[in-house]
XYZ file of C-alpha atoms in Angstrom:
580
model
C -51.030 56.189 -28.552
C -49.436 56.745 -25.146
C -47.514 59.879 -24.274
C -44.212 59.965 -22.393
C -43.270 63.137 -20.464
C -40.113 63.786 -18.447
C -40.857 65.589 -15.161
C -37.645 65.646 -13.127
C -34.063 64.437 -13.420
C -31.740 63.798 -10.481
C -28.024 63.192 -11.035
C -25.577 62.186 -8.280
C -21.856 61.464 -8.368
C -20.714 59.917 -5.103
C -17.221 59.791 -6.566
C -17.045 63.606 -6.844
C -19.586 64.364 -4.102
C -21.583 66.439 -6.593
C -25.168 66.414 -7.789
C -27.861 68.269 -9.707
C -31.632 68.228 -10.103
C -33.874 69.560 -12.867
C -37.642 69.950 -12.876
C -38.950 70.201 -16.410
C -41.720 72.068 -18.174
C -44.376 69.793 -19.746
C -43.954 71.372 -23.205
C -40.654 73.160 -23.888
C -37.312 73.004 -22.054
C -34.309 74.973 -23.297
C -30.936 73.924 -21.900
C -28.678 76.901 -22.491
C -25.021 77.674 -21.915
C -24.740 81.207 -20.570
C -22.302 82.461 -23.211
C -20.544 81.346 -26.377
C -17.135 81.003 -24.737
C -18.103 78.309 -22.260
C -21.474 77.266 -23.644
C -20.092 74.104 -25.198
C -18.491 72.976 -21.932
C -21.236 73.575 -19.383
C -22.702 70.088 -19.455
C -25.860 70.710 -21.478
C -25.143 67.697 -23.711
C -24.482 65.490 -20.666
C -27.851 66.541 -19.274
C -29.648 65.783 -22.547
C -27.786 62.489 -23.019
C -28.894 61.438 -19.527
C -32.625 61.691 -20.310
C -32.926 58.641 -22.528
C -29.793 57.276 -20.894
C -31.912 56.608 -17.798
C -33.804 54.071 -19.924
C -30.626 52.340 -21.105
C -30.433 54.216 -24.416
C -26.842 55.400 -24.279
C -25.612 58.122 -26.652
C -23.219 57.335 -29.478
C -20.541 59.324 -27.681
C -20.132 60.225 -24.020
C -17.713 62.586 -22.264
C -14.812 60.769 -20.547
C -15.182 63.184 -17.612
C -18.813 62.173 -17.265
C -17.949 58.482 -17.387
C -15.302 58.910 -14.698
C -17.836 60.635 -12.438
C -19.893 57.389 -12.305
C -23.158 59.277 -12.171
C -26.229 57.699 -10.588
C -29.449 58.938 -12.191
C -33.126 59.034 -11.284
C -35.785 60.178 -13.746
C -39.342 60.983 -12.789
C -41.662 60.607 -15.771
C -45.289 60.108 -16.641
C -47.049 57.817 -19.098
C -50.466 59.224 -19.929
C -50.300 61.174 -16.674
C -49.371 58.241 -14.426
C -46.162 58.855 -12.487
C -43.156 56.534 -12.518
C -39.504 56.726 -11.540
C -36.606 54.884 -13.154
C -33.311 54.569 -11.292
C -30.044 53.732 -13.023
C -26.600 53.021 -11.699
C -24.197 51.461 -14.142
C -26.169 48.728 -15.883
C -28.620 48.212 -13.037
C -32.107 49.610 -13.653
C -35.131 49.760 -11.366
C -38.628 51.050 -12.190
C -40.974 52.370 -9.489
C -44.706 52.994 -9.665
C -46.564 56.133 -8.590
C -46.276 55.028 -4.931
C -42.526 54.542 -5.345
C -42.889 50.773 -5.037
C -40.491 48.625 -7.042
C -42.236 46.997 -9.992
C -39.143 45.713 -11.743
C -35.391 45.333 -11.424
C -33.318 44.702 -14.532
C -29.696 43.759 -15.087
C -29.828 43.083 -18.838
C -30.872 45.896 -21.134
C -31.905 43.850 -24.152
C -33.604 40.776 -22.712
C -35.016 42.297 -19.494
C -35.297 46.097 -19.554
C -36.369 46.552 -23.190
C -39.551 44.395 -22.962
C -40.489 46.139 -19.699
C -40.159 49.611 -21.246
C -41.983 48.541 -24.410
C -44.816 47.165 -22.278
C -44.917 50.318 -20.164
C -45.114 52.606 -23.207
C -47.276 50.323 -25.358
C -44.583 49.967 -28.035
C -45.097 46.794 -30.071
C -42.322 47.087 -32.654
C -40.216 43.935 -33.131
C -36.949 43.227 -34.925
C -35.608 39.832 -36.083
C -32.778 38.390 -34.025
C -29.679 37.898 -36.220
C -29.072 34.353 -34.959
C -32.579 32.921 -34.676
C -34.616 35.246 -36.963
C -37.249 35.277 -34.213
C -38.850 38.689 -33.716
C -37.961 40.324 -30.414
C -38.340 43.642 -28.662
C -35.216 45.660 -29.506
C -33.154 47.506 -26.862
C -34.301 50.983 -25.745
C -31.924 52.716 -28.169
C -34.115 51.484 -31.042
C -37.326 52.410 -29.225
C -36.288 56.050 -28.785
C -34.143 56.671 -31.872
C -36.763 58.790 -33.758
C -36.854 61.259 -30.857
C -33.215 62.173 -30.231
C -30.623 64.183 -32.164
C -27.267 63.821 -30.480
C -24.755 66.664 -30.735
C -21.900 64.296 -31.614
C -23.535 61.777 -33.974
C -27.039 62.879 -34.879
C -26.429 65.722 -37.324
C -24.484 63.721 -39.896
C -26.738 60.690 -40.201
C -30.394 60.589 -39.079
C -31.454 57.776 -36.767
C -27.871 57.246 -35.580
C -27.686 59.115 -32.272
C -27.513 56.134 -29.927
C -24.812 53.590 -29.245
C -25.263 49.948 -30.258
C -27.506 50.358 -33.300
C -25.564 47.809 -35.354
C -26.859 44.628 -33.729
C -29.719 44.155 -36.213
C -29.815 43.868 -39.987
C -29.589 47.095 -41.955
C -33.318 47.306 -42.653
C -34.105 47.899 -38.968
C -34.743 51.570 -39.745
C -37.646 50.603 -41.984
C -39.257 48.570 -39.209
C -38.818 51.314 -36.615
C -39.962 54.219 -38.793
C -42.856 52.347 -40.438
C -44.069 51.334 -36.999
C -43.912 54.777 -35.419
C -45.642 56.647 -38.263
C -48.454 54.093 -38.382
C -47.658 52.136 -41.551
C -47.183 49.036 -39.415
C -49.080 48.536 -36.209
C -48.859 46.026 -33.388
C -51.004 43.508 -35.294
C -48.517 43.573 -38.192
C -45.640 42.606 -35.886
C -47.721 39.908 -34.211
C -48.451 38.401 -37.630
C -44.788 38.758 -38.623
C -43.720 36.962 -35.448
C -46.111 34.110 -36.275
C -44.840 34.035 -39.867
C -41.200 33.919 -38.746
C -42.012 31.057 -36.384
C -43.618 29.112 -39.243
C -40.626 29.828 -41.464
C -38.421 28.416 -38.710
C -40.634 25.326 -38.438
C -40.417 24.885 -42.205
C -36.614 24.680 -42.237
C -36.324 21.084 -40.942
C -38.935 19.476 -43.273
C -37.453 21.436 -46.177
C -34.003 20.009 -45.456
C -35.597 16.553 -45.094
C -37.417 16.950 -48.399
C -34.133 17.754 -50.181
C -32.461 14.680 -48.653
C -35.364 12.375 -49.552
C -35.572 13.755 -53.091
C -31.872 12.970 -53.609
C -32.347 9.481 -52.129
C -35.312 8.787 -54.432
C -33.186 9.642 -57.467
C -30.403 7.271 -56.371
C -32.811 4.378 -55.698
C -34.532 4.915 -59.055
C -31.162 4.793 -60.810
C -30.210 1.540 -59.025
C -33.513 -0.104 -59.978
C -33.172 0.940 -63.608
C -29.913 -1.049 -63.903
C -32.001 -4.303 -63.775
C -34.131 -4.007 -66.949
C -36.895 -6.565 -66.241
C -38.938 -8.271 -63.559
C -39.535 -12.009 -63.016
C -41.865 -14.223 -60.960
C -41.070 -12.999 -57.471
C -43.214 -15.624 -55.701
C -41.411 -18.480 -57.442
C -38.025 -17.082 -56.435
C -39.266 -16.427 -52.946
C -40.371 -20.077 -52.472
C -37.007 -21.326 -53.721
C -35.146 -18.898 -51.520
C -37.209 -19.896 -48.470
C -36.345 -23.607 -49.048
C -32.655 -22.825 -49.468
C -32.580 -20.580 -46.435
C -34.291 -23.280 -44.343
C -31.723 -25.826 -45.545
C -28.899 -23.391 -44.778
C -30.124 -23.008 -41.237
C -30.335 -26.790 -40.759
C -26.825 -27.287 -42.152
C -25.440 -24.515 -40.040
C -26.891 -26.154 -36.914
C -25.459 -29.536 -37.946
C -22.043 -27.979 -38.582
C -22.088 -26.568 -35.084
C -22.843 -30.058 -33.641
C -19.999 -31.590 -35.689
C -17.659 -28.891 -34.518
C -18.469 -29.492 -30.846
C -18.266 -33.299 -31.155
C -14.926 -33.121 -32.964
C -13.557 -30.860 -30.237
C -14.686 -33.328 -27.540
C -13.100 -36.294 -29.385
C -9.850 -34.397 -29.814
C -9.796 -33.651 -26.091
C -10.359 -37.356 -25.323
C -7.581 -38.360 -27.743
C -5.164 -35.999 -26.025
C -6.010 -37.611 -22.658
C -5.509 -41.206 -23.988
C -2.169 -40.286 -25.535
C -1.032 -38.909 -22.180
C -2.068 -42.133 -20.449
C -0.165 -44.187 -23.040
C 2.952 -42.227 -22.365
C 2.643 -42.902 -18.617
C 2.028 -46.691 -19.138
C 4.980 -47.002 -21.532
C 7.296 -45.403 -18.993
C 5.993 -47.673 -16.210
C 6.373 -50.759 -18.407
C 10.044 -50.014 -19.099
C 10.774 -49.454 -15.423
C 9.073 -52.739 -14.367
C 10.945 -54.776 -16.995
C 14.267 -53.383 -15.793
C 13.376 -54.158 -12.152
C 12.478 -57.797 -12.961
C 15.712 -58.408 -14.887
C 17.754 -56.976 -12.049
C 15.991 -59.113 -9.455
C 16.453 -62.384 -11.307
C 19.874 -61.969 -12.804
C 21.907 -59.842 -10.379
C 20.638 -60.053 -6.799
C 21.139 -62.899 -4.255
C 18.339 -64.704 -2.448
C 18.811 -62.278 0.484
C 19.685 -58.607 0.152
C 21.010 -56.314 2.938
C 19.868 -52.697 3.003
C 22.897 -50.462 2.594
C 21.391 -47.788 4.831
C 19.813 -49.542 7.830
C 21.435 -52.984 7.512
C 18.070 -54.800 7.465
C 17.852 -58.105 5.555
C 15.195 -58.538 2.806
C 14.313 -61.768 0.959
C 14.597 -61.802 -2.861
C 12.516 -64.876 -3.314
C 10.265 -66.211 -6.106
C 7.157 -64.531 -4.710
C 8.693 -61.041 -5.035
C 9.974 -61.723 -8.495
C 6.562 -63.114 -9.572
C 4.835 -59.912 -8.331
C 7.078 -57.779 -10.535
C 6.290 -59.971 -13.508
C 2.528 -59.652 -12.889
C 2.761 -55.793 -12.758
C 4.626 -55.733 -16.061
C 1.961 -57.951 -17.691
C -0.763 -55.602 -16.389
C 0.962 -52.626 -17.975
C 1.167 -54.454 -21.287
C -2.555 -55.181 -21.118
C -3.477 -51.544 -20.302
C -1.178 -50.315 -23.054
C -2.993 -52.520 -25.542
C -6.419 -51.254 -24.372
C -5.345 -47.626 -24.636
C -4.089 -48.208 -28.191
C -7.455 -49.631 -29.093
C -9.229 -46.615 -27.568
C -6.942 -44.270 -29.502
C -7.632 -46.038 -32.792
C -11.372 -45.745 -32.138
C -11.087 -42.009 -31.356
C -9.080 -41.395 -34.531
C -11.773 -43.160 -36.528
C -14.532 -41.111 -34.935
C -12.650 -37.832 -35.485
C -12.146 -38.719 -39.129
C -15.856 -39.448 -39.463
C -16.855 -36.123 -37.841
C -14.488 -34.198 -40.113
C -15.919 -35.999 -43.108
C -19.475 -35.099 -42.049
C -18.446 -31.458 -41.455
C -16.859 -31.323 -44.917
C -19.978 -32.767 -46.528
C -22.078 -30.113 -44.803
C -19.717 -27.352 -45.993
C -19.953 -28.650 -49.541
C -23.753 -28.621 -49.401
C -23.715 -25.049 -48.066
C -21.432 -24.080 -50.922
C -23.853 -25.680 -53.346
C -26.712 -23.578 -51.901
C -24.620 -20.420 -52.274
C -23.999 -21.429 -55.887
C -27.764 -21.815 -56.322
C -28.354 -18.351 -54.961
C -25.989 -16.990 -57.550
C -27.262 -19.206 -60.357
C -28.361 -16.901 -63.206
C -31.813 -16.907 -64.694
C -31.137 -14.971 -67.874
C -29.205 -11.920 -66.648
C -30.741 -11.982 -63.161
C -29.503 -13.814 -60.076
C -31.475 -14.588 -56.972
C -29.098 -12.275 -55.135
C -29.907 -9.522 -57.632
C -33.590 -10.156 -57.111
C -33.257 -9.915 -53.360
C -31.377 -6.629 -53.692
C -33.993 -5.359 -56.140
C -36.854 -6.288 -53.838
C -35.017 -4.672 -50.936
C -34.576 -1.465 -52.927
C -38.247 -1.586 -53.948
C -39.229 -1.758 -50.293
C -36.825 1.057 -49.487
C -38.245 3.116 -52.362
C -41.769 2.583 -51.047
C -40.695 3.656 -47.562
C -38.864 6.724 -48.886
C -41.840 7.653 -51.075
C -44.184 7.432 -48.099
C -41.934 9.634 -45.971
C -41.429 12.041 -48.885
C -45.204 12.424 -49.280
C -45.544 13.015 -45.545
C -42.837 15.702 -45.594
C -44.351 17.361 -48.659
C -47.732 17.339 -46.920
C -46.168 19.026 -43.866
C -44.489 21.659 -46.039
C -47.748 22.277 -47.886
C -49.575 22.759 -44.587
C -46.985 25.327 -43.497
C -47.134 27.036 -46.910
C -50.918 27.303 -46.644
C -50.549 28.891 -43.203
C -47.845 31.216 -44.522
C -50.045 32.251 -47.434
C -52.889 32.965 -45.026
C -50.581 35.035 -42.813
C -49.180 36.894 -45.790
C -52.725 37.751 -46.833
C -53.439 39.027 -43.319
C -50.211 41.029 -43.360
C -51.184 42.631 -46.666
C -54.536 43.581 -45.181
C -52.636 45.576 -42.589
C -51.229 47.732 -45.387
C -54.076 49.944 -46.539
C -53.099 51.766 -49.733
C -55.268 54.743 -48.858
C -53.825 54.953 -45.334
C -50.301 54.507 -46.674
C -50.786 57.295 -49.202
C -52.235 59.581 -46.538
C -49.325 59.010 -44.160
C -46.640 59.327 -46.815
C -48.258 62.443 -48.242
C -48.343 63.948 -44.752
C -44.663 63.237 -44.203
C -43.690 64.521 -47.653
C -45.738 67.675 -47.135
C -44.107 68.317 -43.738
C -40.670 67.627 -45.184
C -41.116 69.912 -48.170
C -42.451 72.665 -45.937
C -39.534 72.258 -43.529
C -36.973 72.239 -46.349
C -38.412 75.485 -47.660
C -38.577 77.176 -44.249
C -35.070 76.074 -43.333
C -33.642 77.244 -46.660
C -32.113 73.857 -47.568
C -30.642 73.887 -51.077
C -27.680 71.545 -51.515
C -29.069 68.308 -50.121
C -30.211 65.406 -52.312
C -33.174 63.503 -50.892
C -33.941 60.157 -52.511
C -37.715 59.897 -52.748
C -37.934 56.165 -52.050
C -35.672 56.385 -48.998
C -36.290 59.831 -47.583
C -38.665 58.360 -45.015
C -35.696 56.391 -43.657
C -33.515 59.488 -43.404
C -31.383 58.986 -46.513
C -30.012 62.493 -46.997
C -26.963 63.285 -49.107
C -25.305 66.641 -48.638
C -22.516 68.615 -47.025
C -21.793 71.919 -45.360
C -24.397 73.798 -43.379
C -27.304 72.482 -45.463
C -27.096 68.920 -44.106
C -27.829 69.742 -40.409
C -30.852 71.812 -41.464
C -32.100 68.909 -43.602
C -31.617 66.549 -40.641
C -33.653 68.876 -38.425
C -36.370 69.033 -41.103
C -36.425 65.235 -41.199
C -36.796 64.729 -37.435
C -39.482 67.340 -36.932
C -41.413 66.058 -39.983
C -41.081 62.488 -38.710
C -42.284 63.266 -35.170
C -45.179 65.381 -36.499
C -46.251 62.427 -38.657
C -45.963 60.143 -35.622
C -48.061 62.657 -33.700
C -50.769 62.500 -36.366
C -50.930 58.781 -37.251
C -48.408 56.930 -35.129
C -48.268 53.729 -33.141
C -46.614 53.171 -29.802
C -45.717 56.179 -27.698
C -45.170 59.843 -28.445
C -41.884 60.562 -26.681
C -40.078 63.825 -25.906
C -38.100 65.249 -28.836
C -34.525 65.977 -27.725
C -32.517 68.280 -30.017
C -28.943 68.904 -28.928
C -27.053 71.876 -30.427
C -28.757 72.545 -33.819
C -26.180 75.224 -34.670
C -23.887 72.826 -36.556
C -21.341 73.632 -39.299
C -21.199 77.318 -38.360
C -24.643 78.381 -39.516
C -24.802 82.060 -40.449
C -27.174 84.266 -38.482
C -29.937 84.084 -41.083
C -29.847 80.296 -41.188
C -29.606 80.019 -37.388
C -32.613 82.332 -37.098
C -34.514 80.076 -39.515
C -33.570 77.028 -37.461
C -34.655 78.425 -34.106
C -37.857 80.004 -35.444
C -38.796 76.799 -37.197
C -38.319 74.835 -33.970
C -40.390 77.368 -32.080
C -43.238 77.621 -34.611
C -43.392 74.107 -36.083
C -42.348 71.756 -33.313
C -44.735 68.815 -32.740
C -47.394 70.415 -30.590
C -48.160 67.327 -28.475
C -44.563 66.309 -27.886
C -42.426 67.608 -25.053
C -39.347 69.387 -26.425
C -35.806 69.526 -25.027
C -33.508 71.926 -26.866
C -29.812 72.351 -26.135
C -28.448 75.765 -27.193
C -25.513 78.064 -26.820
C -27.070 81.049 -28.609
C -30.846 81.538 -28.713
C -30.883 84.933 -30.564
C -33.358 86.149 -27.927
C -36.076 83.939 -29.371
C -38.790 83.108 -26.822
C -39.673 79.424 -26.930
C -42.517 79.795 -24.435
C -41.263 77.225 -21.987
C -38.643 76.847 -19.298
C -34.994 77.821 -19.674
C -32.203 76.137 -17.729
C -29.064 78.266 -17.579
C -25.785 76.373 -17.201
C -22.953 78.723 -16.334
C -20.212 76.539 -14.904
C -17.555 75.104 -17.168
C -17.269 71.306 -16.832
C -19.686 71.484 -13.897
C -23.188 70.312 -14.631
C -23.088 68.864 -11.114
C -22.331 70.952 -8.043
C -21.121 70.256 -4.525
C -23.843 72.509 -3.129
C -26.612 70.227 -4.397
C -24.997 66.980 -3.301
C -26.576 66.535 0.145
C -30.099 67.463 -0.910
C -30.152 65.408 -4.102
C -28.353 62.389 -2.652
C -30.827 62.380 0.269
C -33.716 62.341 -2.201
C -32.219 59.620 -4.400
C -31.033 57.424 -1.529
C -34.362 55.639 -0.801
C -34.684 54.725 -4.483
C -31.109 53.430 -4.563
C -31.692 51.438 -1.386
C -34.866 49.881 -2.783
C -33.101 49.154 -6.067
C -30.414 47.203 -4.250
C -32.712 45.523 -1.713
C -33.116 41.734 -1.930
C -36.216 41.763 0.297
C -38.533 43.246 -2.296
C -39.965 40.830 -4.823
C -40.143 42.221 -8.349
C -43.673 42.921 -9.458
C -45.385 42.954 -12.837
C -46.734 45.853 -14.830
C -50.507 46.244 -14.634
C -51.957 48.847 -16.929
């Protein structure tokens, strides 16, 4: 298990031209307001909130004054002794290695920063995404929640000190706590991720199986409505003959249709020619009568005065033209009569073909007992469909069975991860620590539900509840220290004197923290009154009201932070990868 230690914290507000720097003790750090009157307004909580805040784990509540200051932060920390820096400004984060070289820039806390921090600290816990159910590394707030008691939110409800803890299902606490105390290790989450992926892959064939099962029932019902079978081959031969005949008749009908259309077009043309000849014939007859009965032998043109002969030759020419028209008219009438005859014949042939097609359709519907050929065709079609559906159904069932076998294997592997002896040892250790802490802290009026106490389910009120919460956190971190997975992180306890603890209870609280804190974990303790108890570490005295940052420190701290800020904003440096 890796160990995280905070070494130094640098805070700069360019808005207020103020700054501060803190260099921490590797074991115990007490952040103390100098007196009771101003102790709660000296900025100790803002300092403590900034520690995990550098990693993107924001507290449940932040001071509006602090937010308006737009503080830039830089935290120097070690992981198993190796030095790193993390720079934060707004929601921009940059991690530097021990040579202060950029190894990662991050603009999204959940999808970018969280996996980087988890990789850095060796934290393998995963939580299922609400939308996809795929296991993912949760945001830093979830990674650090067992190690922080916030002054504003942490003393009423354990594991609730950070902002944004509602994005996962309610059982996220179980996953986080079980992981950190060693009940579930990295292998368990790897197997769970594989199991969730298989469950996701199973969804589509399961939906398909339900659809096919419903379709099989409907087809079976349709087939049952025809109570017997007959000679399918015999019907098939008859149907093939009829279908072949139908195709031949359909082709013939198309020929008749085209020929009839051509004849009708020809008839229309002949009728038009007849109309022209009849008009010409009338005009010629009138001209001949006029020439023979009215005009003289010579006729003068009324326009030019020229003289034209109206002799026998001219009149004979008109008579010949009229006879020619009569002859053409007779020929056209003969052509028309022939076309009418041919059209009638084509229509008759078309009608005969239609009648034969109708007879075939009647044959297809001719009953053999209670069964028609059409019924048989439908039945055979449904039989083929049923066979196809059955084949697909078997394939889907086979796929589901394969996934179920893999799931069963994974479930067996997951159960192997849960050793009953190891589980009992860990739970007994936690229960023993909790009972000891409850006794030492003089907790009386708090109900602790045995099956949920590991998840911080504490019911109580008054001054007893904060002491029970303290007992829970210290017992939890001590169990993590003994058996845990992931990283052992600094324990941050902000203002344990909640609900006006009397002096005896406050003494019990502070002495218990001093004597029973997790020995391997770095401690940060925010206090107003320490009752002169020596915590054997480093004390930071804050004596300015509303002034954690100072103008005097601005130049020095901003000069130190500036190269990190410049590198964080540089576009010339290519992000690297962690290599541990």
